[in-house]
GROMACS .gro file of C-alpha atoms in nm:
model
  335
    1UNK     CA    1  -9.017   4.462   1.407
    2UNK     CA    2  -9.353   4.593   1.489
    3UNK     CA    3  -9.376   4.770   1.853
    4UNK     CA    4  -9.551   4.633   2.136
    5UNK     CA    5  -9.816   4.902   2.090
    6UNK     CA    6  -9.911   4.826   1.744
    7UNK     CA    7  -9.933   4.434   1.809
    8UNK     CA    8 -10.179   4.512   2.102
    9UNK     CA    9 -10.397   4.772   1.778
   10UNK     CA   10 -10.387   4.424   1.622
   11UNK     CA   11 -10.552   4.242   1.872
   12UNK     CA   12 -10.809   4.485   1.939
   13UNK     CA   13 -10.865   4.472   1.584
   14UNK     CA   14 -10.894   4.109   1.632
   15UNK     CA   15 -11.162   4.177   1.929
   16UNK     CA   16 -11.369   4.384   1.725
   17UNK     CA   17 -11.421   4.195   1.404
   18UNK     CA   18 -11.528   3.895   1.662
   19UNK     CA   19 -11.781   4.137   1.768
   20UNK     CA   20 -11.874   4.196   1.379
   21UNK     CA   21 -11.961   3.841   1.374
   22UNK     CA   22 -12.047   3.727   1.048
   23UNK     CA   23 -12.112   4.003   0.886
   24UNK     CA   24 -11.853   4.068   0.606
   25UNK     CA   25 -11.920   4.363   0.489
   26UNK     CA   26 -11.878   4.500   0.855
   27UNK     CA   27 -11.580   4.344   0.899
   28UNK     CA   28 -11.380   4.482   0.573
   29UNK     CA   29 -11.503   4.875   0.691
   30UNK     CA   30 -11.351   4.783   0.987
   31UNK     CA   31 -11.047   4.656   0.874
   32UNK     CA   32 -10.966   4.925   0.606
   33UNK     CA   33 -11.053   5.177   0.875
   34UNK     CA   34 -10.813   5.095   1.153
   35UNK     CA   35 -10.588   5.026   0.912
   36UNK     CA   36 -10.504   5.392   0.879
   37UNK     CA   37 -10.431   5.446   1.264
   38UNK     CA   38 -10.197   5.084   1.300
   39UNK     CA   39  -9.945   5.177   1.038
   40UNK     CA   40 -10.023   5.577   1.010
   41UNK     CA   41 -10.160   5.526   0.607
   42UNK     CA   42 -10.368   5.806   0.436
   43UNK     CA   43 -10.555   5.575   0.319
   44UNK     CA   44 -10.671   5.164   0.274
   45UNK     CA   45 -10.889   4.928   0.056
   46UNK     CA   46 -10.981   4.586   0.034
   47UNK     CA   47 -11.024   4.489  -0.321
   48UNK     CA   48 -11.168   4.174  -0.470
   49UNK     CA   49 -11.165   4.011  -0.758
   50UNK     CA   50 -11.435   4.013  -0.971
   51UNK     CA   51 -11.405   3.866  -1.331
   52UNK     CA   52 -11.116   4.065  -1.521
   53UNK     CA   53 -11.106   4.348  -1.215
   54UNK     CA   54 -11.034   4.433  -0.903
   55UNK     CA   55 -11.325   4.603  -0.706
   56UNK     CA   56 -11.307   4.855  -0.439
   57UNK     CA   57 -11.530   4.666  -0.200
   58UNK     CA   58 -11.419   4.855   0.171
   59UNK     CA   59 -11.219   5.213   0.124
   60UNK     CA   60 -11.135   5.476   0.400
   61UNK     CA   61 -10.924   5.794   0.388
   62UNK     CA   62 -10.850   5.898   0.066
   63UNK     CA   63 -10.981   5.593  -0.119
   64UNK     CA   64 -11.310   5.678   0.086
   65UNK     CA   65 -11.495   5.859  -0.177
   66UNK     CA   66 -11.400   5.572  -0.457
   67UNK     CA   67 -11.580   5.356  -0.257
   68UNK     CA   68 -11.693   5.049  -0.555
   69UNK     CA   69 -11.410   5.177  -0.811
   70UNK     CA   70 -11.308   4.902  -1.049
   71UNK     CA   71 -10.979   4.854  -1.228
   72UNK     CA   72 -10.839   4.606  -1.466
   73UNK     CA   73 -10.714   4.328  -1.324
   74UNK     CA   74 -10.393   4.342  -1.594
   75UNK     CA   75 -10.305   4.726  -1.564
   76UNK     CA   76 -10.263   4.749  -1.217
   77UNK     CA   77 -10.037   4.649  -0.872
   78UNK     CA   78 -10.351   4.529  -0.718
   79UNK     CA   79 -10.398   4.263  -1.017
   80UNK     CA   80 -10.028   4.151  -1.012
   81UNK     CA   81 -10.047   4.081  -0.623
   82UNK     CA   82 -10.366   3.870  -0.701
   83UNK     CA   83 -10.180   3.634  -1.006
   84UNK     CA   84  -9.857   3.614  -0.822
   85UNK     CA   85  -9.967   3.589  -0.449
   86UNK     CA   86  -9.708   3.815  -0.290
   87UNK     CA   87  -9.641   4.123  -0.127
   88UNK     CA   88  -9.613   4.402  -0.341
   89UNK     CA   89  -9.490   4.763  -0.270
   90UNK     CA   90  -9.474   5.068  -0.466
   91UNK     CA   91  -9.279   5.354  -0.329
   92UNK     CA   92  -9.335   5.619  -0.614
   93UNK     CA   93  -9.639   5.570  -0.806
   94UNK     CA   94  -9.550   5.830  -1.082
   95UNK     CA   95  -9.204   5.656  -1.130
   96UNK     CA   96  -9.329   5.247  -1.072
   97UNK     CA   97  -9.450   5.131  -1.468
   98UNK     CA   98  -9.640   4.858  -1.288
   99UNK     CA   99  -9.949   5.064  -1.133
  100UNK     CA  100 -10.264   5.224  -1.311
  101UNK     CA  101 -10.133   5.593  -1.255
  102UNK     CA  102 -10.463   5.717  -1.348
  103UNK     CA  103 -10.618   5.556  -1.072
  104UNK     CA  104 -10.375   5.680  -0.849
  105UNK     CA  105 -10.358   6.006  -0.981
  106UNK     CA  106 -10.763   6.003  -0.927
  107UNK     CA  107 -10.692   5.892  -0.568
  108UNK     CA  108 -10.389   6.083  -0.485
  109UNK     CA  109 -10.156   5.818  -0.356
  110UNK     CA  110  -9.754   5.787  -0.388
  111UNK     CA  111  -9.699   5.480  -0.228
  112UNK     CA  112  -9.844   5.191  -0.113
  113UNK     CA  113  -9.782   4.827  -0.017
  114UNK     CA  114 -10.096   4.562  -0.139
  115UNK     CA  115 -10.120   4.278   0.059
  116UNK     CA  116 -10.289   3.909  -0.081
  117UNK     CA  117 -10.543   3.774   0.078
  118UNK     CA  118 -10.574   3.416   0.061
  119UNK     CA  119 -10.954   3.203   0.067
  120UNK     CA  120 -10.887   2.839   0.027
  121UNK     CA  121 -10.595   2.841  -0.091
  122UNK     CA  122 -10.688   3.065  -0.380
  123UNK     CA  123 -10.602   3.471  -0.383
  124UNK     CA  124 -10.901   3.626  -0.402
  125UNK     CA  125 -10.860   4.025  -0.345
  126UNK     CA  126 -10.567   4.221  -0.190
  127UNK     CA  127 -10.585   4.469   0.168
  128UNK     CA  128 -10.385   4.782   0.013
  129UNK     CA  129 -10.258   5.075   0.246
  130UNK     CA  130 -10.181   5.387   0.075
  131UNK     CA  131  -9.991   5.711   0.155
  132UNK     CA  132  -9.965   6.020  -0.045
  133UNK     CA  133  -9.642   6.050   0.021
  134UNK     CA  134  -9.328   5.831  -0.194
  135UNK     CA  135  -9.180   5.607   0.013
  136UNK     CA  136  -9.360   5.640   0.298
  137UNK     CA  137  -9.348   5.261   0.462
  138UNK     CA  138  -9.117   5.042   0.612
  139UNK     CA  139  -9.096   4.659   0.635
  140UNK     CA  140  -9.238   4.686   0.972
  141UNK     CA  141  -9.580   4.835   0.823
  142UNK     CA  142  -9.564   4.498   0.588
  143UNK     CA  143  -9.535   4.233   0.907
  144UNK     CA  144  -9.844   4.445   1.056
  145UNK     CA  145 -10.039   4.430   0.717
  146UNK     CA  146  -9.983   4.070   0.636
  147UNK     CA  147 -10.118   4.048   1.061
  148UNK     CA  148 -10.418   4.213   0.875
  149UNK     CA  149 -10.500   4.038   0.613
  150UNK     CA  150 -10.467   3.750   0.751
  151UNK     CA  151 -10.773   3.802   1.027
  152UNK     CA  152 -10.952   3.945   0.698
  153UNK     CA  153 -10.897   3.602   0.499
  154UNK     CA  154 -11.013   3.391   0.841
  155UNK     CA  155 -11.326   3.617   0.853
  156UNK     CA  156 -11.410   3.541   0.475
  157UNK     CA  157 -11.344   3.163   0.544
  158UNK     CA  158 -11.584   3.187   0.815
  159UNK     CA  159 -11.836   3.416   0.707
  160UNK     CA  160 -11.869   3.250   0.403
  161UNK     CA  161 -11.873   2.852   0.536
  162UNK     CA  162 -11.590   2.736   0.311
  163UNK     CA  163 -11.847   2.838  -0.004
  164UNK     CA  164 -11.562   3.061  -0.179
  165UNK     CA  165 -11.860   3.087  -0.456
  166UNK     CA  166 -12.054   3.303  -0.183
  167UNK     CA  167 -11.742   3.538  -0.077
  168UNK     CA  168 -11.858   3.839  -0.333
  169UNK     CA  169 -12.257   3.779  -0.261
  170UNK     CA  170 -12.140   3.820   0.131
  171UNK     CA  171 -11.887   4.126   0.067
  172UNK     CA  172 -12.179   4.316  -0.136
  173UNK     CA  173 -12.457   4.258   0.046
  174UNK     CA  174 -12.559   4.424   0.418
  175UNK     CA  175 -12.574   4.113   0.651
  176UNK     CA  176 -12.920   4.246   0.885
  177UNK     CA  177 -13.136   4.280   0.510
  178UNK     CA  178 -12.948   4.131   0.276
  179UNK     CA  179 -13.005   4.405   0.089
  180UNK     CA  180 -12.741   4.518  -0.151
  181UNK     CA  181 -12.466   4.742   0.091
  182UNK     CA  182 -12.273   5.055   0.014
  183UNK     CA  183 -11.980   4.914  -0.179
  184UNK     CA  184 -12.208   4.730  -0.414
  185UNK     CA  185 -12.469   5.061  -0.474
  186UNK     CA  186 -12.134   5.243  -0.555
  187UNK     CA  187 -12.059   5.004  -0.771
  188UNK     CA  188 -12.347   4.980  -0.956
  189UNK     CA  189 -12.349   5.403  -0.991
  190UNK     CA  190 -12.060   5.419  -1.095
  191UNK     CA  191 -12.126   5.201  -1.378
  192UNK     CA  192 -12.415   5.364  -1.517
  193UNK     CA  193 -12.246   5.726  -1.464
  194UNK     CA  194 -12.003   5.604  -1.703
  195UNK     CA  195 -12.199   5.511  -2.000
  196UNK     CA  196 -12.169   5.778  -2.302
  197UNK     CA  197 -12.370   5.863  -2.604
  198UNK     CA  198 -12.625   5.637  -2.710
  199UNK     CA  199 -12.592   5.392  -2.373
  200UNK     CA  200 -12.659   5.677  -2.156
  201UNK     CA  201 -12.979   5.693  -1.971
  202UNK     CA  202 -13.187   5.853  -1.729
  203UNK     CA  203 -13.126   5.753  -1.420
  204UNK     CA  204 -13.244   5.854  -1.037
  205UNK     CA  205 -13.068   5.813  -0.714
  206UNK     CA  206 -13.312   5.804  -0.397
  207UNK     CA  207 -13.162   5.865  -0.083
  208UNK     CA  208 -13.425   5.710   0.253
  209UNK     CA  209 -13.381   5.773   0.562
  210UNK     CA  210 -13.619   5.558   0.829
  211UNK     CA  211 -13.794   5.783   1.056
  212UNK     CA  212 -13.801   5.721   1.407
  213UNK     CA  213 -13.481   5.447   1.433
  214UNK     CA  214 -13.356   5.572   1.698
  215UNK     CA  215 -13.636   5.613   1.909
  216UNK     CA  216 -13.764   5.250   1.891
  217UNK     CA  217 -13.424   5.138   2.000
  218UNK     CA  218 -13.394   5.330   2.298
  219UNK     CA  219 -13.764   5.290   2.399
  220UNK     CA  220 -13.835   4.878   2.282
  221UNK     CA  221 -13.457   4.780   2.250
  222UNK     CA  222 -13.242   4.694   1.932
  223UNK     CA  223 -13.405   4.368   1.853
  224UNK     CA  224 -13.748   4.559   1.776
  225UNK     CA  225 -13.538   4.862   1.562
  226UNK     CA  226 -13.329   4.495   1.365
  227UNK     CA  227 -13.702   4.394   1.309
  228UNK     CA  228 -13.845   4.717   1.192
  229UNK     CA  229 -13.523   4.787   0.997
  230UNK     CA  230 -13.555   4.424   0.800
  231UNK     CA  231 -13.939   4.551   0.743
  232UNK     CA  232 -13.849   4.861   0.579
  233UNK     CA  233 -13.590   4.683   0.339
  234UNK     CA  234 -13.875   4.411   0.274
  235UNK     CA  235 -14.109   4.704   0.194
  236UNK     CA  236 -13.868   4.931  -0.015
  237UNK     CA  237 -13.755   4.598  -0.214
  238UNK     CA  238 -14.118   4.455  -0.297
  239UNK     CA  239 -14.212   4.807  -0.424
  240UNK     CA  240 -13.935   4.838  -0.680
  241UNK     CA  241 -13.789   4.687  -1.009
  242UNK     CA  242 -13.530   4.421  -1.049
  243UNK     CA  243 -13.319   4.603  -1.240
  244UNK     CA  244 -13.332   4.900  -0.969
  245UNK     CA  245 -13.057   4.851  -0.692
  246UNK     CA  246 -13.187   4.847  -0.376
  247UNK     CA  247 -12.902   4.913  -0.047
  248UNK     CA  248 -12.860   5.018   0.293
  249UNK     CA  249 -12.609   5.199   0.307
  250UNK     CA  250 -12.571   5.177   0.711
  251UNK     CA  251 -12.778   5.229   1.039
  252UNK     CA  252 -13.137   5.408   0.975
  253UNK     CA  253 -13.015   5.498   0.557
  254UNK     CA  254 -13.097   5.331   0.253
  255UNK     CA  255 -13.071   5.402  -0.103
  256UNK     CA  256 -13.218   5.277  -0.429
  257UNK     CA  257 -13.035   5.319  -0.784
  258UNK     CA  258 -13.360   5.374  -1.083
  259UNK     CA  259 -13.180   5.292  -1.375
  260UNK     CA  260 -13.312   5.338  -1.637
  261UNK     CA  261 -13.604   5.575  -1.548
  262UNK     CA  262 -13.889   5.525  -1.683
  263UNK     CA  263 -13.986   5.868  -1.838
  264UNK     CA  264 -14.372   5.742  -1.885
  265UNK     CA  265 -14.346   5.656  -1.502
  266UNK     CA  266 -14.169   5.957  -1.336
  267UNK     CA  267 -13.941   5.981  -1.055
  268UNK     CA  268 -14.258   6.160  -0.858
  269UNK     CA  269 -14.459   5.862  -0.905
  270UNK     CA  270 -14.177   5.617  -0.810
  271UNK     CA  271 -14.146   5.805  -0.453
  272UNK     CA  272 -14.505   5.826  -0.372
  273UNK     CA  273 -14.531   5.471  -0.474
  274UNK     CA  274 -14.196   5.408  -0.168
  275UNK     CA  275 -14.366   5.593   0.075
  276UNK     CA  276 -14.696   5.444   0.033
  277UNK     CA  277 -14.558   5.121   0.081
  278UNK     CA  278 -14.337   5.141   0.366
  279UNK     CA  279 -14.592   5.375   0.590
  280UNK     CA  280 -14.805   5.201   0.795
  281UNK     CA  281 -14.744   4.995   1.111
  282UNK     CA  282 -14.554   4.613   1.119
  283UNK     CA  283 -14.636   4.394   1.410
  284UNK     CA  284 -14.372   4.199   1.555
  285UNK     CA  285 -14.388   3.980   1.884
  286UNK     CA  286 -14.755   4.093   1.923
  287UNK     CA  287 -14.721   4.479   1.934
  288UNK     CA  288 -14.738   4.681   1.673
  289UNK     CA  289 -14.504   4.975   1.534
  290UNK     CA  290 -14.550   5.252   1.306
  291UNK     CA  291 -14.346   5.273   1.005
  292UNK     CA  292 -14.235   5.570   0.822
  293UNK     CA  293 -13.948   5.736   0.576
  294UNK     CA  294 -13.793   6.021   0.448
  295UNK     CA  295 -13.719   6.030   0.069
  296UNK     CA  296 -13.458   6.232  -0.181
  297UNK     CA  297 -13.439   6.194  -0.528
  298UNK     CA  298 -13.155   6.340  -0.744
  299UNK     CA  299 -13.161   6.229  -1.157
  300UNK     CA  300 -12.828   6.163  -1.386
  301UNK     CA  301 -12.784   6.409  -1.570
  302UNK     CA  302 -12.989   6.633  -1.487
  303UNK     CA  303 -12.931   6.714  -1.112
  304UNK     CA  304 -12.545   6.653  -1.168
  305UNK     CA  305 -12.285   6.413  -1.350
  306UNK     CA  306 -12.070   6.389  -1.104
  307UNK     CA  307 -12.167   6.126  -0.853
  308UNK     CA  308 -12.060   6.279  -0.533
  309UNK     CA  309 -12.280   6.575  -0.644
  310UNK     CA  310 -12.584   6.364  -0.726
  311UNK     CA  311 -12.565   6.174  -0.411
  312UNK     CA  312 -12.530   6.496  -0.238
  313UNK     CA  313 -12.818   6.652  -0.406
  314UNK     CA  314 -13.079   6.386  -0.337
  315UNK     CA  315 -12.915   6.371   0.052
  316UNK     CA  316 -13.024   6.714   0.103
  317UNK     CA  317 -13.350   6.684  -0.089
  318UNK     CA  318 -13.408   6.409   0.163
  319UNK     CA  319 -13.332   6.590   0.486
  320UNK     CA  320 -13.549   6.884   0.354
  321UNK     CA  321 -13.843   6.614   0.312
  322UNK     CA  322 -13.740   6.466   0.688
  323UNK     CA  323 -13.783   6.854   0.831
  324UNK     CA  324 -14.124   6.870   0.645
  325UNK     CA  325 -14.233   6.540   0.764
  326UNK     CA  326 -14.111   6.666   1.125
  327UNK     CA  327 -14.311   6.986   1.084
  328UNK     CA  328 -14.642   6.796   1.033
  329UNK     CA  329 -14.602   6.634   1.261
  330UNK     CA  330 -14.547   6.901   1.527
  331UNK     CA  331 -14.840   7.093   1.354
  332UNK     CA  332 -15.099   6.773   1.429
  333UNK     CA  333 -14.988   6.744   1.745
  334UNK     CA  334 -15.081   7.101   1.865
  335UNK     CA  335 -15.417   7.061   1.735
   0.00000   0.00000   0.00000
């Protein structure tokens, strides 16, 4: 039976995704994060259901950097949970014929147990904790799971207003700018990494970073840095392409995906065409606010292959631009 101290982990769990409100997206990070510390995992996902495969839609510890990995729905645990509705555990991947040991090779997990979650009567995705050790859970770690998932499956029933058509739109997409949110941008990367030969490419990763965030919450408040951060997704979104993928990937950081890239256009022009459209000031409630942000650009496969690598790349491409911006300003300011 699960301790006294690890029921109490489960209510404060409880607490906090109340605080998340309505915001899914918020609510699965949180979830597959404390997930590690209740039942001592090495790792934890939430996947969902998408067509013929499970998607990586919330990931922490070792399933952190597969953050919007799919698999096939048939080849895996995760899929089996989802058509039979039950608890399943694995406690040695390399010796259990019903997992994708690829994928868990790729991750590094030994064990796990994958938990169904339930939306209207209809699995739709599974909570999974993982270990990289064999055999590394108990039927204790189950009762506190199945706890888990279901406060997860209440918070997609709610978030989602009984519309089970809206649960993916709600998981994918940030709830302050509906903008597209990490899982989903990973996603879509990891999708156009993948194409070979003749389907391959170019394509551009951005990484922006608002300027200033910070300061206009501690001087005006977080309502005015919500406003000025739903601005800057308006702006960055009216200045690109549909078929680019526009995210925030969390507080003051968003991203957008260029695929394909135009070569007539140029990554160059693309940026100076962000930046021009995002500087300048917003008004909101009758004062206005200046509006500014740092951009990184990394290309596939020129920069890298390897996603991490890419996103790394155009992160500190972006922080060098942030520094620049920060030393013009200093500069005009001693004049």
């Amino acid at each position: 039976m699960p301790s006294q101290e690890q029921l109490l982990k489960v209510i404060e769990i409880q607490t906090e995704i109340v605080k998340a409100g309505l915001d899914l997206g918020e609510v699965m990070a949180l979830v597959v994060e404390r997930t590690l510390d209740l039942i001592d995992a090495d790792g934890a996902v939430i996947e969902l259901a998408q067509d013929d495969d499970m998607v990586y839609a919330a990931a922490s510890g070792i399933a952190g950097p597969h953050l919007g990995l799919r698999l096939r729905q048939a080849n895996s645990l995760s899929g089996m949970c989802v058509e039979s509705g039950s608890i399943l555990r694995s406690d040695d991947t390399e010796h259990d014929v019903r997992v994708d040991q690829a994928a868990c090779r790729q991750i590094g997990l030994r064990s796990m147990i994958v938990m169904p979650l339930k939306f209207d009567n209809k699995v739709v995705g599974v909570l999974k904790a993982m270990s990289e050790q064999p055999r590394a859970f108990r039927m204790q770690d189950e009762a506190l799971l199945g706890l888990l998932s279901g406060v997860v499956a209440a918070a997609m029933h709610f978030a989602t207003q009984l519309d089970s058509n809206k649960l993916f739109q709600k998981a994918t997409h940030d709830g302050l700018t509906n903008l597209a949110n990490r899982s989903l941008f990973m996603d879509r990367l990891r999708k156009v990494a993948a194409r070979k030969g003749r389907e391959r490419r170019p394509a551009c990763v951005l990484m922006i970073d608002m300027d200033g965030l910070k300061q206009l919450n501690d001087t005006f408040g977080h309502r005015v840095g919500d406003a000025a951060l739903r601005e800057v997704a308006k702006r960055l979104k009216t200045a690109s392409r549909e078929s680019d993928t526009v995210a925030r990937l969390g507080g003051d950081e968003f991203a957008v995906l260029l695929a394909p890239v135009e070569p007539s256009a140029g990554v160059d022009t693309v940026v100076q065409r962000l930046y021009a459209n995002v500087a300048g000031p917003f008004r909101y409630e009758d004062q206005a606010y200046d509006l500014s942000v740092s951009i990184g650009a990394a290309c596939l496969p020129d920069d890298s292959d390897d996603i991490e690598q890419l996103l790394d790349v155009a992160d500190r491409r972006m922080y060098s631009a942030k520094q620049a911006h920060r030393r013009r300003k200093t500069d005009s300011a001693s004049l």
